[in-house]
């Protein structure tokens, strides 16, 4: 495996080559050459599947390894970041995080989700909803766990009752 410093030089060289039209940008964009940390493991992904780390780490999303972004000088840091942008790496905002979580974990044939990870996702969804005041993004997505049911459910397919709030709906639907 190559060192982080070696990869920094590679990214800078590739960005320069793209600017000079010395290499085919579309070929580079499909290469899994961006070193990320995802689920606490180091991996390499295509640039368009990588994000710059923002604030607290989102461990389940592929984020550029922080050491990759640390050059010897502030100017080198900026050049490395610009090079990674050229390779397709994006900033991750709350909306991008929510969209990525929904497409990765809640689309058809998605991997199963552990309880802790699901709770983390729900926190992200609620934070996003509080800011945006729109639930449209979640309307047709099964994101809710229901007592006594293995599969996740869409909002329209479940209701809230005790112990969260005594609504009496369990007497109608059970």
PDB file of N, CA and C in Angstrom, residues 90-138:
ATOM      1  N   UNK A  90     -16.560  15.625  -3.174  1.00  0.00           N
ATOM      2  CA  UNK A  90     -17.506  16.689  -2.870  1.00  0.00           C
ATOM      3  C   UNK A  90     -17.528  17.017  -1.375  1.00  0.00           C
ATOM      4  N   UNK A  91     -17.980  18.222  -1.074  1.00  0.00           N
ATOM      5  CA  UNK A  91     -18.259  18.589   0.308  1.00  0.00           C
ATOM      6  C   UNK A  91     -19.543  17.876   0.706  1.00  0.00           C
ATOM      7  N   UNK A  92     -19.616  17.460   1.934  1.00  0.00           N
ATOM      8  CA  UNK A  92     -20.852  16.825   2.391  1.00  0.00           C
ATOM      9  C   UNK A  92     -21.594  17.785   3.301  1.00  0.00           C
ATOM     10  N   UNK A  93     -22.823  18.049   2.916  1.00  0.00           N
ATOM     11  CA  UNK A  93     -23.707  18.847   3.734  1.00  0.00           C
ATOM     12  C   UNK A  93     -24.773  17.937   4.305  1.00  0.00           C
ATOM     13  N   UNK A  94     -25.665  18.490   5.078  1.00  0.00           N
ATOM     14  CA  UNK A  94     -26.710  17.682   5.698  1.00  0.00           C
ATOM     15  C   UNK A  94     -27.591  17.002   4.654  1.00  0.00           C
ATOM     16  N   UNK A  95     -27.952  17.733   3.600  1.00  0.00           N
ATOM     17  CA  UNK A  95     -28.819  17.137   2.586  1.00  0.00           C
ATOM     18  C   UNK A  95     -28.116  16.004   1.850  1.00  0.00           C
ATOM     19  N   UNK A  96     -26.850  16.188   1.507  1.00  0.00           N
ATOM     20  CA  UNK A  96     -26.096  15.129   0.832  1.00  0.00           C
ATOM     21  C   UNK A  96     -25.981  13.905   1.736  1.00  0.00           C
ATOM     22  N   UNK A  97     -25.757  14.145   3.004  1.00  0.00           N
ATOM     23  CA  UNK A  97     -25.647  13.031   3.950  1.00  0.00           C
ATOM     24  C   UNK A  97     -26.959  12.253   4.022  1.00  0.00           C
ATOM     25  N   UNK A  98     -28.070  12.958   4.143  1.00  0.00           N
ATOM     26  CA  UNK A  98     -29.370  12.299   4.226  1.00  0.00           C
ATOM     27  C   UNK A  98     -29.652  11.527   2.931  1.00  0.00           C
ATOM     28  N   UNK A  99     -29.404  12.157   1.775  1.00  0.00           N
ATOM     29  CA  UNK A  99     -29.633  11.478   0.494  1.00  0.00           C
ATOM     30  C   UNK A  99     -28.780  10.222   0.371  1.00  0.00           C
ATOM     31  N   UNK A 100     -27.524  10.331   0.781  1.00  0.00           N
ATOM     32  CA  UNK A 100     -26.632   9.184   0.683  1.00  0.00           C
ATOM     33  C   UNK A 100     -27.060   8.065   1.637  1.00  0.00           C
ATOM     34  N   UNK A 101     -27.464   8.421   2.831  1.00  0.00           N
ATOM     35  CA  UNK A 101     -27.941   7.411   3.789  1.00  0.00           C
ATOM     36  C   UNK A 101     -29.184   6.716   3.231  1.00  0.00           C
ATOM     37  N   UNK A 102     -30.115   7.496   2.705  1.00  0.00           N
ATOM     38  CA  UNK A 102     -31.345   6.907   2.169  1.00  0.00           C
ATOM     39  C   UNK A 102     -31.042   5.973   0.998  1.00  0.00           C
ATOM     40  N   UNK A 103     -30.187   6.392   0.085  1.00  0.00           N
ATOM     41  CA  UNK A 103     -29.909   5.546  -1.086  1.00  0.00           C
ATOM     42  C   UNK A 103     -29.057   4.332  -0.732  1.00  0.00           C
ATOM     43  N   UNK A 104     -28.198   4.461   0.268  1.00  0.00           N
ATOM     44  CA  UNK A 104     -27.315   3.353   0.630  1.00  0.00           C
ATOM     45  C   UNK A 104     -28.006   2.326   1.521  1.00  0.00           C
ATOM     46  N   UNK A 105     -28.768   2.793   2.496  1.00  0.00           N
ATOM     47  CA  UNK A 105     -29.299   1.895   3.521  1.00  0.00           C
ATOM     48  C   UNK A 105     -30.803   1.634   3.451  1.00  0.00           C
ATOM     49  N   UNK A 106     -31.552   2.461   2.722  1.00  0.00           N
ATOM     50  CA  UNK A 106     -33.003   2.321   2.762  1.00  0.00           C
ATOM     51  C   UNK A 106     -33.632   2.116   1.385  1.00  0.00           C
ATOM     52  N   UNK A 107     -32.825   1.946   0.362  1.00  0.00           N
ATOM     53  CA  UNK A 107     -33.345   1.635  -0.972  1.00  0.00           C
ATOM     54  C   UNK A 107     -33.572   0.130  -1.065  1.00  0.00           C
ATOM     55  N   UNK A 108     -34.175  -0.302  -2.149  1.00  0.00           N
ATOM     56  CA  UNK A 108     -34.397  -1.740  -2.357  1.00  0.00           C
ATOM     57  C   UNK A 108     -33.073  -2.482  -2.310  1.00  0.00           C
ATOM     58  N   UNK A 109     -33.087  -3.661  -1.760  1.00  0.00           N
ATOM     59  CA  UNK A 109     -31.909  -4.541  -1.672  1.00  0.00           C
ATOM     60  C   UNK A 109     -30.742  -3.884  -0.926  1.00  0.00           C
ATOM     61  N   UNK A 110     -31.056  -3.044   0.043  1.00  0.00           N
ATOM     62  CA  UNK A 110     -30.017  -2.407   0.852  1.00  0.00           C
ATOM     63  C   UNK A 110     -29.535  -3.366   1.929  1.00  0.00           C
ATOM     64  N   UNK A 111     -28.330  -3.130   2.432  1.00  0.00           N
ATOM     65  CA  UNK A 111     -27.829  -3.998   3.501  1.00  0.00           C
ATOM     66  C   UNK A 111     -28.654  -3.806   4.775  1.00  0.00           C
ATOM     67  N   UNK A 112     -28.657  -4.814   5.633  1.00  0.00           N
ATOM     68  CA  UNK A 112     -29.394  -4.676   6.887  1.00  0.00           C
ATOM     69  C   UNK A 112     -28.697  -3.642   7.771  1.00  0.00           C
ATOM     70  N   UNK A 113     -29.475  -3.039   8.628  1.00  0.00           N
ATOM     71  CA  UNK A 113     -28.984  -1.946   9.467  1.00  0.00           C
ATOM     72  C   UNK A 113     -29.086  -2.356  10.919  1.00  0.00           C
ATOM     73  N   UNK A 114     -28.001  -2.172  11.663  1.00  0.00           N
ATOM     74  CA  UNK A 114     -28.012  -2.441  13.089  1.00  0.00           C
ATOM     75  C   UNK A 114     -28.792  -1.369  13.825  1.00  0.00           C
ATOM     76  N   UNK A 115     -29.194  -1.672  15.038  1.00  0.00           N
ATOM     77  CA  UNK A 115     -30.011  -0.731  15.824  1.00  0.00           C
ATOM     78  C   UNK A 115     -29.306   0.592  16.059  1.00  0.00           C
ATOM     79  N   UNK A 116     -28.022   0.549  16.456  1.00  0.00           N
ATOM     80  CA  UNK A 116     -27.305   1.791  16.727  1.00  0.00           C
ATOM     81  C   UNK A 116     -27.174   2.643  15.462  1.00  0.00           C
ATOM     82  N   UNK A 117     -26.843   1.985  14.360  1.00  0.00           N
ATOM     83  CA  UNK A 117     -26.696   2.709  13.100  1.00  0.00           C
ATOM     84  C   UNK A 117     -28.040   3.314  12.676  1.00  0.00           C
ATOM     85  N   UNK A 118     -29.121   2.571  12.860  1.00  0.00           N
ATOM     86  CA  UNK A 118     -30.444   3.075  12.514  1.00  0.00           C
ATOM     87  C   UNK A 118     -30.794   4.297  13.365  1.00  0.00           C
ATOM     88  N   UNK A 119     -30.492   4.240  14.648  1.00  0.00           N
ATOM     89  CA  UNK A 119     -30.763   5.386  15.527  1.00  0.00           C
ATOM     90  C   UNK A 119     -29.942   6.599  15.080  1.00  0.00           C
ATOM     91  N   UNK A 120     -28.670   6.390  14.719  1.00  0.00           N
ATOM     92  CA  UNK A 120     -27.838   7.491  14.202  1.00  0.00           C
ATOM     93  C   UNK A 120     -28.463   8.088  12.944  1.00  0.00           C
ATOM     94  N   UNK A 121     -28.947   7.219  12.065  1.00  0.00           N
ATOM     95  CA  UNK A 121     -29.592   7.708  10.846  1.00  0.00           C
ATOM     96  C   UNK A 121     -30.845   8.513  11.179  1.00  0.00           C
ATOM     97  N   UNK A 122     -31.645   8.019  12.107  1.00  0.00           N
ATOM     98  CA  UNK A 122     -32.864   8.739  12.485  1.00  0.00           C
ATOM     99  C   UNK A 122     -32.536  10.106  13.074  1.00  0.00           C
ATOM    100  N   UNK A 123     -31.453  10.188  13.856  1.00  0.00           N
ATOM    101  CA  UNK A 123     -31.015  11.496  14.371  1.00  0.00           C
ATOM    102  C   UNK A 123     -30.683  12.431  13.214  1.00  0.00           C
ATOM    103  N   UNK A 124     -29.986  11.922  12.206  1.00  0.00           N
ATOM    104  CA  UNK A 124     -29.646  12.741  11.034  1.00  0.00           C
ATOM    105  C   UNK A 124     -30.907  13.189  10.310  1.00  0.00           C
ATOM    106  N   UNK A 125     -31.876  12.277  10.162  1.00  0.00           N
ATOM    107  CA  UNK A 125     -33.123  12.629   9.484  1.00  0.00           C
ATOM    108  C   UNK A 125     -33.875  13.718  10.245  1.00  0.00           C
ATOM    109  N   UNK A 126     -33.955  13.577  11.563  1.00  0.00           N
ATOM    110  CA  UNK A 126     -34.678  14.565  12.376  1.00  0.00           C
ATOM    111  C   UNK A 126     -33.968  15.921  12.333  1.00  0.00           C
ATOM    112  N   UNK A 127     -32.642  15.924  12.435  1.00  0.00           N
ATOM    113  CA  UNK A 127     -31.884  17.184  12.345  1.00  0.00           C
ATOM    114  C   UNK A 127     -32.167  17.877  11.017  1.00  0.00           C
ATOM    115  N   UNK A 128     -32.121  17.086   9.940  1.00  0.00           N
ATOM    116  CA  UNK A 128     -32.380  17.662   8.618  1.00  0.00           C
ATOM    117  C   UNK A 128     -33.818  18.184   8.551  1.00  0.00           C
ATOM    118  N   UNK A 129     -34.784  17.404   9.020  1.00  0.00           N
ATOM    119  CA  UNK A 129     -36.186  17.810   8.985  1.00  0.00           C
ATOM    120  C   UNK A 129     -36.421  19.088   9.790  1.00  0.00           C
ATOM    121  N   UNK A 130     -35.795  19.194  10.965  1.00  0.00           N
ATOM    122  CA  UNK A 130     -35.961  20.398  11.794  1.00  0.00           C
ATOM    123  C   UNK A 130     -35.505  21.640  11.039  1.00  0.00           C
ATOM    124  N   UNK A 131     -34.443  21.500  10.259  1.00  0.00           N
ATOM    125  CA  UNK A 131     -33.916  22.636   9.508  1.00  0.00           C
ATOM    126  C   UNK A 131     -34.755  22.928   8.268  1.00  0.00           C
ATOM    127  N   UNK A 132     -35.148  21.901   7.550  1.00  0.00           N
ATOM    128  CA  UNK A 132     -35.848  22.069   6.270  1.00  0.00           C
ATOM    129  C   UNK A 132     -37.360  22.155   6.392  1.00  0.00           C
ATOM    130  N   UNK A 133     -37.916  21.592   7.471  1.00  0.00           N
ATOM    131  CA  UNK A 133     -39.365  21.560   7.684  1.00  0.00           C
ATOM    132  C   UNK A 133     -40.100  20.906   6.511  1.00  0.00           C
ATOM    133  N   UNK A 134     -39.509  19.858   5.967  1.00  0.00           N
ATOM    134  CA  UNK A 134     -40.138  19.115   4.883  1.00  0.00           C
ATOM    135  C   UNK A 134     -39.858  17.628   5.078  1.00  0.00           C
ATOM    136  N   UNK A 135     -40.913  16.839   4.927  1.00  0.00           N
ATOM    137  CA  UNK A 135     -40.751  15.389   5.049  1.00  0.00           C
ATOM    138  C   UNK A 135     -40.835  14.702   3.688  1.00  0.00           C
ATOM    139  N   UNK A 136     -40.869  15.479   2.610  1.00  0.00           N
ATOM    140  CA  UNK A 136     -41.021  14.923   1.266  1.00  0.00           C
ATOM    141  C   UNK A 136     -39.976  13.855   0.948  1.00  0.00           C
ATOM    142  N   UNK A 137     -38.779  14.066   1.383  1.00  0.00           N
ATOM    143  CA  UNK A 137     -37.667  13.156   1.120  1.00  0.00           C
ATOM    144  C   UNK A 137     -37.921  11.758   1.688  1.00  0.00           C
ATOM    145  N   UNK A 138     -38.742  11.669   2.731  1.00  0.00           N
ATOM    146  CA  UNK A 138     -38.964  10.408   3.441  1.00  0.00           C
ATOM    147  C   UNK A 138     -40.305   9.752   3.122  1.00  0.00           C
TER     148      UNK A 138
END
